[in-house]
Amino acid sequence: MIKDLSTNQEETIIGENVQVSGNLQTSSDIQINGKIKGEVHSKGTIVIGKTAVVEGPMSAAQIKVEGTVRGSITTEELLELESTAQVFGDIETKTLAIQPGAVFVGKSTMGKEEGKKEKKAEPELEVE
Amino acid sequence: MYYYILDLGNKNVTKIKEKMEVIMASYGISGDFGKVSPLASAYQLAKKAVEEGYSTVVAVGNTEIINQTAAALINTKSVMGIVPIEADQSICALIGSDNYREALGILRMRKIQTIDVGRVGENYFLTETFLSFPQPLPVVLDFGQFRLGGEFQKVVISNGNETKQSFLDGLLTIKIDQPETRGFLGRFFQKPLPSSLLFQKKVTIETEKEAPLYVDREVVAKTPCQIKIIPLALQLVVSRLHSS
């Protein structure tokens, strides 16, 4: 389970009511609670908070989504979609966890790291 | 050889000068004195001390005197010492002491660390610079690859981090205070909103109207303004117990 980063004073935090445009790239973990238009890339963990809206592709070692993402998501390890998550875009991850109530519209590719076995879901999958 | 820059306009510096001289003699760190005056700023005195070959230049006074002294010593062979008198807590944390007796003890032990320094416009800062408004106003922070905007009340750009206190990482810590959006009861029962926190090498701050940036209580620049980190630019005497 991916932990909440908002109380960690050593990681990047994009607060509520904050708007970011452009390419946000960091080696540290990122907690996003605001709005982002553009790419987000981290070598660590990205947590998309309940109030966050991200429009653009993102990649990280692991990602937890509680808010809204319009764009592709790529993780090397784990992707968690919490019950409040709304994801409109393709996802590619080694391990996927979707909570009941989460909305996912897109194509999923899983387990790429393990013997390149790809498992494709239906083009439009909605879990509610 | 030691050179002490004294702000005798500060009553507390004047008060302890004689006591300091006794301790300095007993520690073997006596030296020459330069007095800050309207005709000679701490920056000018420190520049002169560097030119005259003093190995250690010590700022005795508040954050303003300390920052001015630091600015003159950047990328020089001279080492900086600090005796904080009414200086910010962040400065005290940087050297590992908040009183003059301990600070003189630290100078005697002479553990030298080369640290990062922040630059705002044409000025330098050891710990932090900030932008502050009575009410939240539109502010844009341009980091080159991305821009961050919103209505902010306070933006603090620090050399180091509140928790890590790292002055060696080559990064600025940018902390943006979130305007209070919770209701009256919410302030008592809800957790405070997390601020924005970023770690970057440089940032340009833009505001709709020209706004001042402060170091301590002094205005050092006005928006639009670039702030950047200058890695490993200053040799500073710090406590042996202190690790950045």
mmCIF file of C-alpha atoms in Angstrom, chain B:
data_model
loop_
_atom_site.group_PDB
_atom_site.id
_atom_site.type_symbol
_atom_site.label_atom_id
_atom_site.label_comp_id
_atom_site.label_asym_id
_atom_site.label_seq_id
_atom_site.Cartn_x
_atom_site.Cartn_y
_atom_site.Cartn_z
ATOM 1 C CA MET B 1 44.317 35.798 11.533
ATOM 2 C CA TYR B 2 40.813 36.745 12.653
ATOM 3 C CA TYR B 3 38.842 39.827 11.652
ATOM 4 C CA TYR B 4 35.640 40.593 13.562
ATOM 5 C CA ILE B 5 32.925 42.737 12.017
ATOM 6 C CA LEU B 6 30.915 44.363 14.786
ATOM 7 C CA ASP B 7 27.579 46.094 14.483
ATOM 8 C CA LEU B 8 27.962 48.555 17.349
ATOM 9 C CA GLY B 9 24.644 50.110 16.372
ATOM 10 C CA ASN B 10 23.211 46.974 17.959
ATOM 11 C CA LYS B 11 23.138 47.660 21.730
ATOM 12 C CA ASN B 12 23.478 43.985 22.540
ATOM 13 C CA VAL B 13 26.709 43.772 20.542
ATOM 14 C CA THR B 14 28.131 46.810 22.364
ATOM 15 C CA LYS B 15 27.118 45.258 25.692
ATOM 16 C CA ILE B 16 29.044 42.007 25.157
ATOM 17 C CA LYS B 17 32.069 43.376 23.261
ATOM 18 C CA GLU B 18 34.353 43.485 26.316
ATOM 19 C CA LYS B 19 33.240 40.050 27.527
ATOM 20 C CA MET B 20 33.846 38.688 24.027
ATOM 21 C CA GLU B 21 37.384 40.090 23.976
ATOM 22 C CA VAL B 22 38.212 38.292 27.231
ATOM 23 C CA ILE B 23 36.868 34.969 25.910
ATOM 24 C CA MET B 24 38.601 35.453 22.541
ATOM 25 C CA ALA B 25 41.952 36.032 24.272
ATOM 26 C CA SER B 26 41.524 32.915 26.415
ATOM 27 C CA TYR B 27 40.580 30.828 23.348
ATOM 28 C CA GLY B 28 43.474 32.175 21.273
ATOM 29 C CA ILE B 29 41.178 33.616 18.625
ATOM 30 C CA SER B 30 41.808 37.327 19.156
ATOM 31 C CA GLY B 31 41.932 39.521 16.099
ATOM 32 C CA ASP B 32 41.232 42.908 14.618
ATOM 33 C CA PHE B 33 37.893 44.686 14.672
ATOM 34 C CA GLY B 34 35.938 46.455 11.964
ATOM 35 C CA LYS B 35 32.980 48.557 13.003
ATOM 36 C CA VAL B 36 29.913 48.846 10.815
ATOM 37 C CA SER B 37 28.984 52.491 10.218
ATOM 38 C CA PRO B 38 27.074 54.544 7.648
ATOM 39 C CA LEU B 39 30.399 54.898 5.810
ATOM 40 C CA ALA B 40 31.419 51.227 6.008
ATOM 41 C CA SER B 41 28.912 48.409 5.571
ATOM 42 C CA ALA B 42 29.581 44.865 6.740
ATOM 43 C CA TYR B 43 30.014 43.924 3.057
ATOM 44 C CA GLN B 44 32.683 46.613 2.512
ATOM 45 C CA LEU B 45 34.521 45.694 5.720
ATOM 46 C CA ALA B 46 34.512 41.998 4.802
ATOM 47 C CA LYS B 47 35.739 42.717 1.244
ATOM 48 C CA LYS B 48 38.605 44.756 2.691
ATOM 49 C CA ALA B 49 39.438 41.970 5.165
ATOM 50 C CA VAL B 50 39.634 39.449 2.288
ATOM 51 C CA GLU B 51 41.927 41.773 0.312
ATOM 52 C CA GLU B 52 44.165 42.185 3.358
ATOM 53 C CA GLY B 53 44.472 38.400 3.677
ATOM 54 C CA TYR B 54 42.567 37.646 6.904
ATOM 55 C CA SER B 55 42.029 33.892 7.089
ATOM 56 C CA THR B 56 38.778 34.127 9.087
ATOM 57 C CA VAL B 57 36.206 36.908 8.919
ATOM 58 C CA VAL B 58 33.624 36.805 11.711
ATOM 59 C CA ALA B 59 30.264 38.558 11.534
ATOM 60 C CA VAL B 60 29.050 39.621 14.986
ATOM 61 C CA GLY B 61 25.450 40.752 14.838
ATOM 62 C CA ASN B 62 22.071 40.123 13.277
ATOM 63 C CA THR B 63 21.015 38.346 10.069
ATOM 64 C CA GLU B 64 21.595 41.442 7.915
ATOM 65 C CA ILE B 65 25.230 41.811 9.074
ATOM 66 C CA ILE B 66 25.762 38.055 8.635
ATOM 67 C CA ASN B 67 24.338 37.986 5.097
ATOM 68 C CA GLN B 68 26.362 41.039 4.037
ATOM 69 C CA THR B 69 29.547 39.475 5.374
ATOM 70 C CA ALA B 70 28.764 36.175 3.643
ATOM 71 C CA ALA B 71 28.236 37.970 0.315
ATOM 72 C CA ALA B 72 31.791 39.352 0.453
ATOM 73 C CA LEU B 73 33.333 35.941 1.252
ATOM 74 C CA ILE B 74 31.691 33.866 -1.483
ATOM 75 C CA ASN B 75 34.248 31.957 -3.557
ATOM 76 C CA THR B 76 37.213 33.411 -1.632
ATOM 77 C CA LYS B 77 39.912 31.685 0.430
ATOM 78 C CA SER B 78 38.707 33.385 3.619
ATOM 79 C CA VAL B 79 36.600 31.374 6.039
ATOM 80 C CA MET B 80 33.471 32.859 7.622
ATOM 81 C CA GLY B 81 32.640 32.729 11.314
ATOM 82 C CA ILE B 82 29.358 33.783 12.888
ATOM 83 C CA VAL B 83 28.601 35.142 16.349
ATOM 84 C CA PRO B 84 24.815 35.539 16.178
ATOM 85 C CA ILE B 85 23.310 38.429 18.161
ATOM 86 C CA GLU B 86 19.555 38.785 17.519
ATOM 87 C CA ALA B 87 19.942 36.660 14.383
ATOM 88 C CA ASP B 88 17.285 34.365 12.882
ATOM 89 C CA GLN B 89 16.911 30.898 14.376
ATOM 90 C CA SER B 90 17.786 29.459 10.976
ATOM 91 C CA ILE B 91 21.214 31.144 11.137
ATOM 92 C CA CYS B 92 21.744 29.760 14.643
ATOM 93 C CA ALA B 93 20.754 26.308 13.407
ATOM 94 C CA LEU B 94 23.200 26.662 10.541
ATOM 95 C CA ILE B 95 26.240 27.124 12.812
ATOM 96 C CA GLY B 96 24.833 25.037 15.665
ATOM 97 C CA SER B 97 24.578 27.733 18.361
ATOM 98 C CA ASP B 98 22.364 30.634 19.404
ATOM 99 C CA ASN B 99 24.608 32.448 21.903
ATOM 100 C CA TYR B 100 27.902 34.281 21.664
ATOM 101 C CA ARG B 101 29.823 32.173 24.215
ATOM 102 C CA GLU B 102 29.066 28.938 22.386
ATOM 103 C CA ALA B 103 29.670 30.611 19.017
ATOM 104 C CA LEU B 104 33.154 31.682 20.139
ATOM 105 C CA GLY B 105 33.761 28.114 21.313
ATOM 106 C CA ILE B 106 32.789 26.893 17.849
ATOM 107 C CA LEU B 107 35.252 29.355 16.279
ATOM 108 C CA ARG B 108 38.010 27.976 18.506
ATOM 109 C CA MET B 109 37.300 24.385 17.386
ATOM 110 C CA ARG B 110 37.347 25.565 13.736
ATOM 111 C CA LYS B 111 35.393 22.833 11.974
ATOM 112 C CA ILE B 112 35.023 24.198 8.448
ATOM 113 C CA GLN B 113 32.218 23.199 6.100
ATOM 114 C CA THR B 114 31.742 24.497 2.565
ATOM 115 C CA ILE B 115 28.071 25.306 2.069
ATOM 116 C CA ASP B 116 25.627 26.440 -0.613
ATOM 117 C CA VAL B 117 24.524 30.078 -0.724
ATOM 118 C CA GLY B 118 21.342 31.518 -2.204
ATOM 119 C CA ARG B 119 21.349 34.470 -4.601
ATOM 120 C CA VAL B 120 18.392 36.811 -5.002
ATOM 121 C CA GLY B 121 18.904 39.504 -7.638
ATOM 122 C CA GLU B 122 22.286 41.037 -6.793
ATOM 123 C CA ASN B 123 22.164 39.949 -3.148
ATOM 124 C CA TYR B 124 23.032 36.741 -1.314
ATOM 125 C CA PHE B 125 21.418 34.880 1.574
ATOM 126 C CA LEU B 126 22.588 32.099 3.829
ATOM 127 C CA THR B 127 19.238 30.829 5.009
ATOM 128 C CA GLU B 128 16.127 32.267 3.357
ATOM 129 C CA THR B 129 14.444 35.007 1.365
ATOM 130 C CA PHE B 130 10.681 35.545 1.210
ATOM 131 C CA LEU B 131 7.770 37.300 -0.411
ATOM 132 C CA SER B 132 4.811 38.134 1.820
ATOM 133 C CA PHE B 133 1.445 39.846 1.370
ATOM 134 C CA PRO B 134 -1.316 40.829 3.833
ATOM 135 C CA GLN B 135 -3.847 39.094 1.521
ATOM 136 C CA PRO B 136 -3.306 36.263 -1.002
ATOM 137 C CA LEU B 137 -2.268 37.656 -4.403
ATOM 138 C CA PRO B 138 -1.619 36.031 -7.810
ATOM 139 C CA VAL B 139 1.982 34.809 -8.021
ATOM 140 C CA VAL B 140 3.710 32.767 -10.731
ATOM 141 C CA LEU B 141 6.861 30.766 -10.078
ATOM 142 C CA ASP B 142 8.758 29.875 -13.238
ATOM 143 C CA PHE B 143 11.099 26.895 -12.825
ATOM 144 C CA GLY B 144 12.090 26.706 -16.492
ATOM 145 C CA GLN B 145 10.565 23.334 -17.342
ATOM 146 C CA PHE B 146 7.305 24.186 -15.607
ATOM 147 C CA ARG B 147 5.393 27.121 -14.173
ATOM 148 C CA LEU B 148 3.397 27.113 -10.954
ATOM 149 C CA GLY B 149 0.748 29.682 -10.199
ATOM 150 C CA GLY B 150 -1.959 30.558 -7.699
ATOM 151 C CA GLU B 151 -3.004 33.063 -5.085
ATOM 152 C CA PHE B 152 -0.414 32.940 -2.347
ATOM 153 C CA GLN B 153 0.154 34.843 0.874
ATOM 154 C CA LYS B 154 3.745 33.864 1.519
ATOM 155 C CA VAL B 155 6.494 32.261 -0.528
ATOM 156 C CA VAL B 156 9.672 31.298 1.344
ATOM 157 C CA ILE B 157 12.784 30.272 -0.568
ATOM 158 C CA SER B 158 15.342 28.617 1.690
ATOM 159 C CA ASN B 159 18.845 27.346 1.362
ATOM 160 C CA GLY B 160 18.353 23.957 2.968
ATOM 161 C CA ASN B 161 15.217 22.407 4.334
ATOM 162 C CA GLU B 162 13.297 22.861 7.587
ATOM 163 C CA THR B 163 13.788 19.235 8.513
ATOM 164 C CA LYS B 164 16.924 18.199 6.677
ATOM 165 C CA GLN B 165 18.784 21.513 7.259
ATOM 166 C CA SER B 166 20.907 20.564 4.295
ATOM 167 C CA PHE B 167 23.120 23.331 2.987
ATOM 168 C CA LEU B 168 25.087 21.004 0.738
ATOM 169 C CA ASP B 169 22.449 19.571 -1.617
ATOM 170 C CA GLY B 170 22.661 22.269 -4.314
ATOM 171 C CA LEU B 171 18.928 22.922 -4.105
ATOM 172 C CA LEU B 172 16.611 25.671 -2.940
ATOM 173 C CA THR B 173 13.577 24.682 -0.884
ATOM 174 C CA ILE B 174 10.494 26.598 -2.017
ATOM 175 C CA LYS B 175 7.599 26.597 0.447
ATOM 176 C CA ILE B 176 4.302 28.223 -0.485
ATOM 177 C CA ASP B 177 1.760 28.970 2.223
ATOM 178 C CA GLN B 178 -1.754 27.961 1.324
ATOM 179 C CA PRO B 179 -4.518 30.553 1.812
ATOM 180 C CA GLU B 180 -6.975 29.509 4.534
ATOM 181 C CA THR B 181 -10.042 28.112 2.771
ATOM 182 C CA ARG B 182 -11.636 26.266 5.688
ATOM 183 C CA GLY B 183 -14.564 27.701 7.621
ATOM 184 C CA PHE B 184 -14.392 28.928 11.232
ATOM 185 C CA LEU B 185 -15.220 25.513 12.724
ATOM 186 C CA GLY B 186 -13.054 23.767 10.157
ATOM 187 C CA ARG B 187 -9.993 25.544 11.539
ATOM 188 C CA PHE B 188 -10.558 23.773 14.869
ATOM 189 C CA PHE B 189 -11.601 20.342 13.630
ATOM 190 C CA GLN B 190 -9.771 19.867 10.327
ATOM 191 C CA LYS B 191 -6.085 19.302 9.679
ATOM 192 C CA PRO B 192 -4.337 22.393 8.228
ATOM 193 C CA LEU B 193 -3.983 22.306 4.446
ATOM 194 C CA PRO B 194 -0.558 21.141 3.351
ATOM 195 C CA SER B 195 1.620 23.837 1.823
ATOM 196 C CA SER B 196 3.328 23.406 -1.505
ATOM 197 C CA LEU B 197 6.921 22.321 -1.232
ATOM 198 C CA LEU B 198 9.431 22.122 -4.078
ATOM 199 C CA PHE B 199 13.170 21.531 -4.419
ATOM 200 C CA GLN B 200 14.786 23.288 -7.364
ATOM 201 C CA LYS B 201 18.059 24.947 -8.410
ATOM 202 C CA LYS B 202 16.479 28.224 -9.510
ATOM 203 C CA VAL B 203 13.156 29.998 -9.741
ATOM 204 C CA THR B 204 11.891 33.263 -11.201
ATOM 205 C CA ILE B 205 9.059 34.900 -9.278
ATOM 206 C CA GLU B 206 6.520 37.030 -11.116
ATOM 207 C CA THR B 207 3.667 39.078 -9.672
ATOM 208 C CA GLU B 208 1.071 41.351 -11.287
ATOM 209 C CA LYS B 209 2.467 44.365 -9.446
ATOM 210 C CA GLU B 210 6.062 44.828 -8.330
ATOM 211 C CA ALA B 211 6.524 43.185 -4.927
ATOM 212 C CA PRO B 212 9.492 43.178 -2.507
ATOM 213 C CA LEU B 213 11.591 40.150 -1.544
ATOM 214 C CA TYR B 214 13.022 40.227 1.944
ATOM 215 C CA VAL B 215 16.044 38.754 3.662
ATOM 216 C CA ASP B 216 15.387 39.160 7.370
ATOM 217 C CA ARG B 217 13.632 42.588 7.464
ATOM 218 C CA GLU B 218 15.566 44.102 4.587
ATOM 219 C CA VAL B 219 14.180 44.442 1.045
ATOM 220 C CA VAL B 220 16.806 42.870 -1.234
ATOM 221 C CA ALA B 221 15.010 42.679 -4.580
ATOM 222 C CA LYS B 222 11.707 43.280 -6.322
ATOM 223 C CA THR B 223 9.675 41.055 -8.617
ATOM 224 C CA PRO B 224 10.149 39.893 -11.314
ATOM 225 C CA CYS B 225 13.261 38.374 -9.823
ATOM 226 C CA GLN B 226 15.384 35.247 -10.175
ATOM 227 C CA ILE B 227 16.571 33.302 -7.148
ATOM 228 C CA LYS B 228 19.174 30.601 -7.535
ATOM 229 C CA ILE B 229 21.460 28.409 -5.500
ATOM 230 C CA ILE B 230 25.226 28.769 -5.747
ATOM 231 C CA PRO B 231 26.569 25.350 -4.755
ATOM 232 C CA LEU B 232 29.407 25.036 -2.249
ATOM 233 C CA ALA B 233 30.320 28.717 -2.394
ATOM 234 C CA LEU B 234 31.151 29.626 1.206
ATOM 235 C CA GLN B 235 33.517 28.179 3.806
ATOM 236 C CA LEU B 236 31.843 28.421 7.198
ATOM 237 C CA VAL B 237 32.963 27.491 10.720
ATOM 238 C CA VAL B 238 30.281 25.244 12.252
ATOM 239 C CA SER B 239 29.844 23.243 15.435
ATOM 240 C CA ARG B 240 31.624 19.892 15.613
ATOM 241 C CA LEU B 241 28.357 18.382 16.827
ATOM 242 C CA HIS B 242 26.513 19.887 13.890
ATOM 243 C CA SER B 243 26.074 18.014 10.639
ATOM 244 C CA SER B 244 24.473 19.615 7.592
#
